[in-house]
Amino acid sequence: SGDANDFQVHIIVKSVPQSQTRAKSFRSLDFFETEINFYNKVWPQLDAFQKSKKLPELFDSIPLCLATFADGKTDFIALEDLSYQGFKALERSLGLDLDAALFTLKYFAKFHAIAVAYREQHPDEFKKMDEELKETYFDEKFRGWYHGTMDKLCTVIKDAAEKELPPSYLEKIEHIFSQDLYGNISLSLKKRTGLTAITHGDCWPPNFLIQEQDGSKKLALIDFQLSR
């Protein structure tokens, strides 16, 4: 209309399933609580921390959260829609080649570095922030939900290793899987060390968006429902 007050807002909204049965079956509310806490209570602190350091380059690969709501029935998260900036989702079936994996790891290294530095300089605040992210997957109280799935995945992984990798890899994989894998992972996630960081928790191609412009590439991280 030419009105000087006209503007566009690019927003994407994710919400829990309308079916309460489905939401309970998939524990959707638990995952939404984690993601809402990440956007409202965790990332704002980490972002403010990095900005306070006057860094020459900021880590800005997490979309802006515009609003959240949680009542246990109609929970939603409204985020900046990055597609208008040219970001596109990676196809889950293609996976990541070595170059793409290394490119992705650089972004996670920057993300983790902020949390490690924050923990070093503000240990009490970090502890409170850490407590906002409840473990939603690897905890003994969830073993019944996931151990069957993990057993099936182990079978698939061993089959792939046997067909695609040298025997030495299969031996190591079988050694790991012969133990209580779920329990060992659960225990490891409870440990806190000098390098403890806030992590994404669900790192696979559908949770990355990539922007390719003028010969350069940029990555964005989405879906923090398993953040820990």
PDB file of C-alpha atoms in Angstrom:
ATOM      1  CA  SER A   1       0.000   0.000   0.000  1.00  0.00           C
ATOM      2  CA  GLY A   2       3.022   2.269   0.255  1.00  0.00           C
ATOM      3  CA  ASP A   3       2.252   3.135   3.861  1.00  0.00           C
ATOM      4  CA  ALA A   4       5.491   3.962   5.664  1.00  0.00           C
ATOM      5  CA  ASN A   5       4.269   1.941   8.624  1.00  0.00           C
ATOM      6  CA  ASP A   6       3.855  -1.267   6.629  1.00  0.00           C
ATOM      7  CA  PHE A   7       6.259  -4.041   7.549  1.00  0.00           C
ATOM      8  CA  GLN A   8       6.601  -7.782   7.220  1.00  0.00           C
ATOM      9  CA  VAL A   9       7.308 -10.242   9.986  1.00  0.00           C
ATOM     10  CA  HIS A  10       8.588 -13.684   9.063  1.00  0.00           C
ATOM     11  CA  ILE A  11       7.537 -16.125  11.766  1.00  0.00           C
ATOM     12  CA  ILE A  12       7.322 -19.885  12.082  1.00  0.00           C
ATOM     13  CA  VAL A  13       5.333 -21.460  14.907  1.00  0.00           C
ATOM     14  CA  LYS A  14       5.741 -24.961  16.304  1.00  0.00           C
ATOM     15  CA  SER A  15       3.171 -26.387  18.680  1.00  0.00           C
ATOM     16  CA  VAL A  16       2.373 -29.550  20.584  1.00  0.00           C
ATOM     17  CA  PRO A  17       0.030 -32.073  18.923  1.00  0.00           C
ATOM     18  CA  GLN A  18      -3.631 -31.161  19.339  1.00  0.00           C
ATOM     19  CA  SER A  19      -4.363 -34.737  20.341  1.00  0.00           C
ATOM     20  CA  GLN A  20      -3.628 -35.086  24.055  1.00  0.00           C
ATOM     21  CA  THR A  21      -3.200 -38.834  23.575  1.00  0.00           C
ATOM     22  CA  ARG A  22      -0.548 -38.288  20.938  1.00  0.00           C
ATOM     23  CA  ALA A  23       1.145 -35.606  23.034  1.00  0.00           C
ATOM     24  CA  LYS A  24       1.380 -37.964  26.004  1.00  0.00           C
ATOM     25  CA  SER A  25       2.515 -40.896  23.867  1.00  0.00           C
ATOM     26  CA  PHE A  26       5.431 -38.896  22.483  1.00  0.00           C
ATOM     27  CA  ARG A  27       6.063 -36.952  25.714  1.00  0.00           C
ATOM     28  CA  SER A  28       5.705 -33.777  23.680  1.00  0.00           C
ATOM     29  CA  LEU A  29       5.182 -31.533  26.702  1.00  0.00           C
ATOM     30  CA  ASP A  30       8.487 -32.625  28.248  1.00  0.00           C
ATOM     31  CA  PHE A  31      10.380 -31.774  25.085  1.00  0.00           C
ATOM     32  CA  PHE A  32       8.570 -28.471  24.644  1.00  0.00           C
ATOM     33  CA  GLU A  33       9.411 -27.498  28.218  1.00  0.00           C
ATOM     34  CA  THR A  34      13.100 -28.066  27.520  1.00  0.00           C
ATOM     35  CA  GLU A  35      13.051 -26.051  24.316  1.00  0.00           C
ATOM     36  CA  ILE A  36      11.063 -23.195  25.857  1.00  0.00           C
ATOM     37  CA  ASN A  37      13.519 -23.043  28.751  1.00  0.00           C
ATOM     38  CA  PHE A  38      16.424 -23.014  26.326  1.00  0.00           C
ATOM     39  CA  TYR A  39      15.041 -20.043  24.405  1.00  0.00           C
ATOM     40  CA  ASN A  40      13.794 -18.140  27.461  1.00  0.00           C
ATOM     41  CA  LYS A  41      16.337 -18.903  30.180  1.00  0.00           C
ATOM     42  CA  VAL A  42      19.496 -20.365  28.674  1.00  0.00           C
ATOM     43  CA  TRP A  43      20.351 -18.825  25.333  1.00  0.00           C
ATOM     44  CA  PRO A  44      19.547 -15.215  26.412  1.00  0.00           C
ATOM     45  CA  GLN A  45      22.160 -15.514  29.176  1.00  0.00           C
ATOM     46  CA  LEU A  46      24.771 -17.042  26.895  1.00  0.00           C
ATOM     47  CA  ASP A  47      24.066 -14.515  24.158  1.00  0.00           C
ATOM     48  CA  ALA A  48      24.301 -11.576  26.572  1.00  0.00           C
ATOM     49  CA  PHE A  49      27.575 -13.011  27.882  1.00  0.00           C
ATOM     50  CA  GLN A  50      29.210 -13.217  24.464  1.00  0.00           C
ATOM     51  CA  LYS A  51      28.013  -9.709  23.569  1.00  0.00           C
ATOM     52  CA  SER A  52      29.532  -8.352  26.775  1.00  0.00           C
ATOM     53  CA  LYS A  53      32.960  -9.527  25.594  1.00  0.00           C
ATOM     54  CA  LYS A  54      32.950  -7.251  22.529  1.00  0.00           C
ATOM     55  CA  LEU A  55      33.979 -10.126  20.291  1.00  0.00           C
ATOM     56  CA  PRO A  56      34.914  -9.310  16.687  1.00  0.00           C
ATOM     57  CA  GLU A  57      32.449 -11.949  15.503  1.00  0.00           C
ATOM     58  CA  LEU A  58      29.369 -13.123  17.392  1.00  0.00           C
ATOM     59  CA  PHE A  59      27.819 -16.570  17.270  1.00  0.00           C
ATOM     60  CA  ASP A  60      24.444 -15.729  15.732  1.00  0.00           C
ATOM     61  CA  SER A  61      23.346 -19.109  14.421  1.00  0.00           C
ATOM     62  CA  ILE A  62      20.307 -19.551  16.652  1.00  0.00           C
ATOM     63  CA  PRO A  63      16.994 -18.085  15.421  1.00  0.00           C
ATOM     64  CA  LEU A  64      15.354 -15.290  17.353  1.00  0.00           C
ATOM     65  CA  CYS A  65      12.601 -16.520  19.657  1.00  0.00           C
ATOM     66  CA  LEU A  66       9.652 -14.113  19.500  1.00  0.00           C
ATOM     67  CA  ALA A  67       7.188 -15.742  21.894  1.00  0.00           C
ATOM     68  CA  THR A  68       6.497 -18.902  23.875  1.00  0.00           C
ATOM     69  CA  PHE A  69       3.465 -20.222  25.703  1.00  0.00           C
ATOM     70  CA  ALA A  70       3.002 -23.264  27.917  1.00  0.00           C
ATOM     71  CA  ASP A  71      -0.174 -24.428  29.625  1.00  0.00           C
ATOM     72  CA  GLY A  72       0.204 -28.168  29.110  1.00  0.00           C
ATOM     73  CA  LYS A  73      -2.346 -28.209  26.291  1.00  0.00           C
ATOM     74  CA  THR A  74      -1.600 -25.563  23.683  1.00  0.00           C
ATOM     75  CA  ASP A  75       2.127 -25.006  24.115  1.00  0.00           C
ATOM     76  CA  PHE A  76       3.854 -23.215  21.246  1.00  0.00           C
ATOM     77  CA  ILE A  77       7.093 -21.529  20.271  1.00  0.00           C
ATOM     78  CA  ALA A  78       7.199 -18.672  17.734  1.00  0.00           C
ATOM     79  CA  LEU A  79      10.558 -18.240  16.017  1.00  0.00           C
ATOM     80  CA  GLU A  80      12.065 -16.058  13.358  1.00  0.00           C
ATOM     81  CA  ASP A  81      11.549 -17.793  10.008  1.00  0.00           C
ATOM     82  CA  LEU A  82      15.015 -17.980   8.514  1.00  0.00           C
ATOM     83  CA  SER A  83      13.832 -19.175   5.111  1.00  0.00           C
ATOM     84  CA  TYR A  84      13.330 -15.575   3.993  1.00  0.00           C
ATOM     85  CA  GLN A  85      17.088 -15.093   4.469  1.00  0.00           C
ATOM     86  CA  GLY A  86      17.751 -17.991   2.141  1.00  0.00           C
ATOM     87  CA  PHE A  87      18.261 -20.695   4.755  1.00  0.00           C
ATOM     88  CA  LYS A  88      17.209 -24.169   3.655  1.00  0.00           C
ATOM     89  CA  ALA A  89      16.850 -27.475   5.451  1.00  0.00           C
ATOM     90  CA  LEU A  90      19.291 -30.280   4.764  1.00  0.00           C
ATOM     91  CA  GLU A  91      17.827 -33.520   3.477  1.00  0.00           C
ATOM     92  CA  ARG A  92      17.931 -36.176   6.165  1.00  0.00           C
ATOM     93  CA  SER A  93      18.471 -38.978   3.666  1.00  0.00           C
ATOM     94  CA  LEU A  94      21.700 -37.465   2.317  1.00  0.00           C
ATOM     95  CA  GLY A  95      23.572 -37.267   5.601  1.00  0.00           C
ATOM     96  CA  LEU A  96      26.796 -35.246   5.857  1.00  0.00           C
ATOM     97  CA  ASP A  97      30.004 -35.808   3.923  1.00  0.00           C
ATOM     98  CA  LEU A  98      33.353 -35.064   5.592  1.00  0.00           C
ATOM     99  CA  ASP A  99      33.513 -31.424   4.500  1.00  0.00           C
ATOM    100  CA  ALA A 100      29.947 -30.757   5.650  1.00  0.00           C
ATOM    101  CA  ALA A 101      30.586 -32.501   8.965  1.00  0.00           C
ATOM    102  CA  LEU A 102      33.717 -30.418   9.631  1.00  0.00           C
ATOM    103  CA  PHE A 103      31.846 -27.254   8.664  1.00  0.00           C
ATOM    104  CA  THR A 104      29.067 -28.145  11.097  1.00  0.00           C
ATOM    105  CA  LEU A 105      31.483 -28.997  13.908  1.00  0.00           C
ATOM    106  CA  LYS A 106      32.994 -25.503  13.731  1.00  0.00           C
ATOM    107  CA  TYR A 107      29.601 -24.021  14.580  1.00  0.00           C
ATOM    108  CA  PHE A 108      29.082 -26.376  17.487  1.00  0.00           C
ATOM    109  CA  ALA A 109      32.587 -25.578  18.732  1.00  0.00           C
ATOM    110  CA  LYS A 110      31.695 -21.883  18.887  1.00  0.00           C
ATOM    111  CA  PHE A 111      28.381 -22.616  20.607  1.00  0.00           C
ATOM    112  CA  HIS A 112      30.018 -24.866  23.192  1.00  0.00           C
ATOM    113  CA  ALA A 113      32.881 -22.421  23.761  1.00  0.00           C
ATOM    114  CA  ILE A 114      30.449 -19.728  24.919  1.00  0.00           C
ATOM    115  CA  ALA A 115      28.967 -22.077  27.515  1.00  0.00           C
ATOM    116  CA  VAL A 116      32.375 -23.306  28.723  1.00  0.00           C
ATOM    117  CA  ALA A 117      33.599 -19.735  29.171  1.00  0.00           C
ATOM    118  CA  TYR A 118      30.379 -18.726  30.914  1.00  0.00           C
ATOM    119  CA  ARG A 119      30.669 -21.661  33.291  1.00  0.00           C
ATOM    120  CA  GLU A 120      34.277 -20.735  34.065  1.00  0.00           C
ATOM    121  CA  GLN A 121      33.472 -17.106  34.817  1.00  0.00           C
ATOM    122  CA  HIS A 122      29.976 -17.462  36.298  1.00  0.00           C
ATOM    123  CA  PRO A 123      29.784 -20.942  37.881  1.00  0.00           C
ATOM    124  CA  ASP A 124      26.795 -20.233  40.133  1.00  0.00           C
ATOM    125  CA  GLU A 125      24.726 -18.732  37.331  1.00  0.00           C
ATOM    126  CA  PHE A 126      25.700 -21.605  35.050  1.00  0.00           C
ATOM    127  CA  LYS A 127      24.553 -24.147  37.629  1.00  0.00           C
ATOM    128  CA  LYS A 128      21.125 -22.500  37.830  1.00  0.00           C
ATOM    129  CA  MET A 129      20.920 -22.362  34.052  1.00  0.00           C
ATOM    130  CA  ASP A 130      21.951 -26.011  33.786  1.00  0.00           C
ATOM    131  CA  GLU A 131      19.113 -26.988  36.120  1.00  0.00           C
ATOM    132  CA  GLU A 132      16.580 -25.416  33.737  1.00  0.00           C
ATOM    133  CA  LEU A 133      17.340 -28.119  31.175  1.00  0.00           C
ATOM    134  CA  LYS A 134      15.966 -31.366  32.525  1.00  0.00           C
ATOM    135  CA  GLU A 135      17.195 -34.557  30.898  1.00  0.00           C
ATOM    136  CA  THR A 136      14.421 -35.752  28.592  1.00  0.00           C
ATOM    137  CA  TYR A 137      15.967 -38.874  27.081  1.00  0.00           C
ATOM    138  CA  PHE A 138      18.879 -40.542  28.881  1.00  0.00           C
ATOM    139  CA  ASP A 139      17.638 -41.070  32.416  1.00  0.00           C
ATOM    140  CA  GLU A 140      16.789 -44.301  34.212  1.00  0.00           C
ATOM    141  CA  LYS A 141      13.162 -43.233  34.560  1.00  0.00           C
ATOM    142  CA  PHE A 142      12.913 -43.247  30.748  1.00  0.00           C
ATOM    143  CA  ARG A 143      14.666 -46.582  30.156  1.00  0.00           C
ATOM    144  CA  GLY A 144      11.375 -48.335  29.490  1.00  0.00           C
ATOM    145  CA  TRP A 145      10.561 -45.827  26.762  1.00  0.00           C
ATOM    146  CA  TYR A 146      13.763 -46.139  24.810  1.00  0.00           C
ATOM    147  CA  HIS A 147      15.770 -49.298  25.502  1.00  0.00           C
ATOM    148  CA  GLY A 148      13.826 -51.302  22.904  1.00  0.00           C
ATOM    149  CA  THR A 149      14.489 -48.683  20.251  1.00  0.00           C
ATOM    150  CA  MET A 150      18.154 -48.565  21.172  1.00  0.00           C
ATOM    151  CA  ASP A 151      18.457 -52.343  20.876  1.00  0.00           C
ATOM    152  CA  LYS A 152      17.081 -52.140  17.335  1.00  0.00           C
ATOM    153  CA  LEU A 153      19.429 -49.279  16.469  1.00  0.00           C
ATOM    154  CA  CYS A 154      22.397 -51.239  17.767  1.00  0.00           C
ATOM    155  CA  THR A 155      21.497 -54.093  15.440  1.00  0.00           C
ATOM    156  CA  VAL A 156      21.314 -51.715  12.470  1.00  0.00           C
ATOM    157  CA  ILE A 157      24.617 -50.047  13.380  1.00  0.00           C
ATOM    158  CA  LYS A 158      26.433 -53.364  13.746  1.00  0.00           C
ATOM    159  CA  ASP A 159      25.085 -54.541  10.406  1.00  0.00           C
ATOM    160  CA  ALA A 160      26.239 -51.332   8.702  1.00  0.00           C
ATOM    161  CA  ALA A 161      29.668 -51.513  10.347  1.00  0.00           C
ATOM    162  CA  GLU A 162      30.106 -55.117   9.284  1.00  0.00           C
ATOM    163  CA  LYS A 163      29.318 -54.255   5.668  1.00  0.00           C
ATOM    164  CA  GLU A 164      30.992 -50.861   5.321  1.00  0.00           C
ATOM    165  CA  LEU A 165      33.902 -50.622   7.785  1.00  0.00           C
ATOM    166  CA  PRO A 166      37.118 -52.510   8.600  1.00  0.00           C
ATOM    167  CA  PRO A 167      36.764 -55.334  11.188  1.00  0.00           C
ATOM    168  CA  SER A 168      38.497 -53.259  13.886  1.00  0.00           C
ATOM    169  CA  TYR A 169      35.529 -50.870  13.961  1.00  0.00           C
ATOM    170  CA  LEU A 170      33.031 -53.671  14.420  1.00  0.00           C
ATOM    171  CA  GLU A 171      35.043 -55.083  17.331  1.00  0.00           C
ATOM    172  CA  LYS A 172      34.958 -51.744  19.150  1.00  0.00           C
ATOM    173  CA  ILE A 173      31.263 -51.258  18.427  1.00  0.00           C
ATOM    174  CA  GLU A 174      30.394 -54.731  19.680  1.00  0.00           C
ATOM    175  CA  HIS A 175      32.407 -54.073  22.855  1.00  0.00           C
ATOM    176  CA  ILE A 176      30.450 -50.885  23.538  1.00  0.00           C
ATOM    177  CA  PHE A 177      27.099 -52.489  22.762  1.00  0.00           C
ATOM    178  CA  SER A 178      27.835 -55.540  24.918  1.00  0.00           C
ATOM    179  CA  GLN A 179      27.671 -53.286  27.968  1.00  0.00           C
ATOM    180  CA  ASP A 180      24.738 -51.329  29.381  1.00  0.00           C
ATOM    181  CA  LEU A 181      24.847 -48.640  26.712  1.00  0.00           C
ATOM    182  CA  TYR A 182      21.756 -46.757  27.879  1.00  0.00           C
ATOM    183  CA  GLY A 183      22.913 -46.795  31.493  1.00  0.00           C
ATOM    184  CA  ASN A 184      26.447 -45.698  30.625  1.00  0.00           C
ATOM    185  CA  ILE A 185      25.202 -42.779  28.545  1.00  0.00           C
ATOM    186  CA  SER A 186      22.802 -41.763  31.321  1.00  0.00           C
ATOM    187  CA  LEU A 187      25.615 -41.771  33.878  1.00  0.00           C
ATOM    188  CA  SER A 188      27.987 -39.835  31.641  1.00  0.00           C
ATOM    189  CA  LEU A 189      25.432 -37.061  31.200  1.00  0.00           C
ATOM    190  CA  LYS A 190      25.247 -36.522  34.947  1.00  0.00           C
ATOM    191  CA  LYS A 191      28.972 -35.776  35.222  1.00  0.00           C
ATOM    192  CA  ARG A 192      30.135 -32.169  35.390  1.00  0.00           C
ATOM    193  CA  THR A 193      33.723 -31.207  34.539  1.00  0.00           C
ATOM    194  CA  GLY A 194      35.672 -28.104  33.629  1.00  0.00           C
ATOM    195  CA  LEU A 195      34.602 -28.581  30.022  1.00  0.00           C
ATOM    196  CA  THR A 196      30.905 -29.089  30.689  1.00  0.00           C
ATOM    197  CA  ALA A 197      28.847 -27.090  28.187  1.00  0.00           C
ATOM    198  CA  ILE A 198      25.271 -26.547  27.129  1.00  0.00           C
ATOM    199  CA  THR A 199      24.748 -28.778  24.102  1.00  0.00           C
ATOM    200  CA  HIS A 200      22.171 -29.083  21.357  1.00  0.00           C
ATOM    201  CA  GLY A 201      21.529 -32.761  22.028  1.00  0.00           C
ATOM    202  CA  ASP A 202      19.957 -33.724  18.695  1.00  0.00           C
ATOM    203  CA  CYS A 203      22.587 -33.164  16.046  1.00  0.00           C
ATOM    204  CA  TRP A 204      21.455 -34.538  12.719  1.00  0.00           C
ATOM    205  CA  PRO A 205      20.753 -32.918   9.316  1.00  0.00           C
ATOM    206  CA  PRO A 206      17.041 -32.014   9.805  1.00  0.00           C
ATOM    207  CA  ASN A 207      18.060 -29.760  12.707  1.00  0.00           C
ATOM    208  CA  PHE A 208      20.494 -27.710  10.619  1.00  0.00           C
ATOM    209  CA  LEU A 209      19.594 -24.958   8.178  1.00  0.00           C
ATOM    210  CA  ILE A 210      22.151 -23.800   5.635  1.00  0.00           C
ATOM    211  CA  GLN A 211      22.448 -20.535   3.751  1.00  0.00           C
ATOM    212  CA  GLU A 212      24.574 -20.337   0.611  1.00  0.00           C
ATOM    213  CA  GLN A 213      25.115 -16.865  -0.812  1.00  0.00           C
ATOM    214  CA  ASP A 214      27.865 -15.353  -2.941  1.00  0.00           C
ATOM    215  CA  GLY A 215      30.113 -18.357  -2.526  1.00  0.00           C
ATOM    216  CA  SER A 216      29.899 -18.408   1.272  1.00  0.00           C
ATOM    217  CA  LYS A 217      27.954 -20.678   3.602  1.00  0.00           C
ATOM    218  CA  LYS A 218      26.350 -20.167   6.984  1.00  0.00           C
ATOM    219  CA  LEU A 219      24.665 -22.622   9.334  1.00  0.00           C
ATOM    220  CA  ALA A 220      21.743 -22.162  11.719  1.00  0.00           C
ATOM    221  CA  LEU A 221      20.804 -24.540  14.537  1.00  0.00           C
ATOM    222  CA  ILE A 222      17.173 -25.331  15.288  1.00  0.00           C
ATOM    223  CA  ASP A 223      15.165 -27.692  17.504  1.00  0.00           C
ATOM    224  CA  PHE A 224      16.565 -27.601  21.037  1.00  0.00           C
ATOM    225  CA  GLN A 225      14.110 -30.101  22.520  1.00  0.00           C
ATOM    226  CA  LEU A 226      16.948 -32.370  23.662  1.00  0.00           C
ATOM    227  CA  SER A 227      19.241 -29.613  24.831  1.00  0.00           C
ATOM    228  CA  ARG A 228      21.180 -30.471  27.955  1.00  0.00           C
TER     229      ARG A 228
END
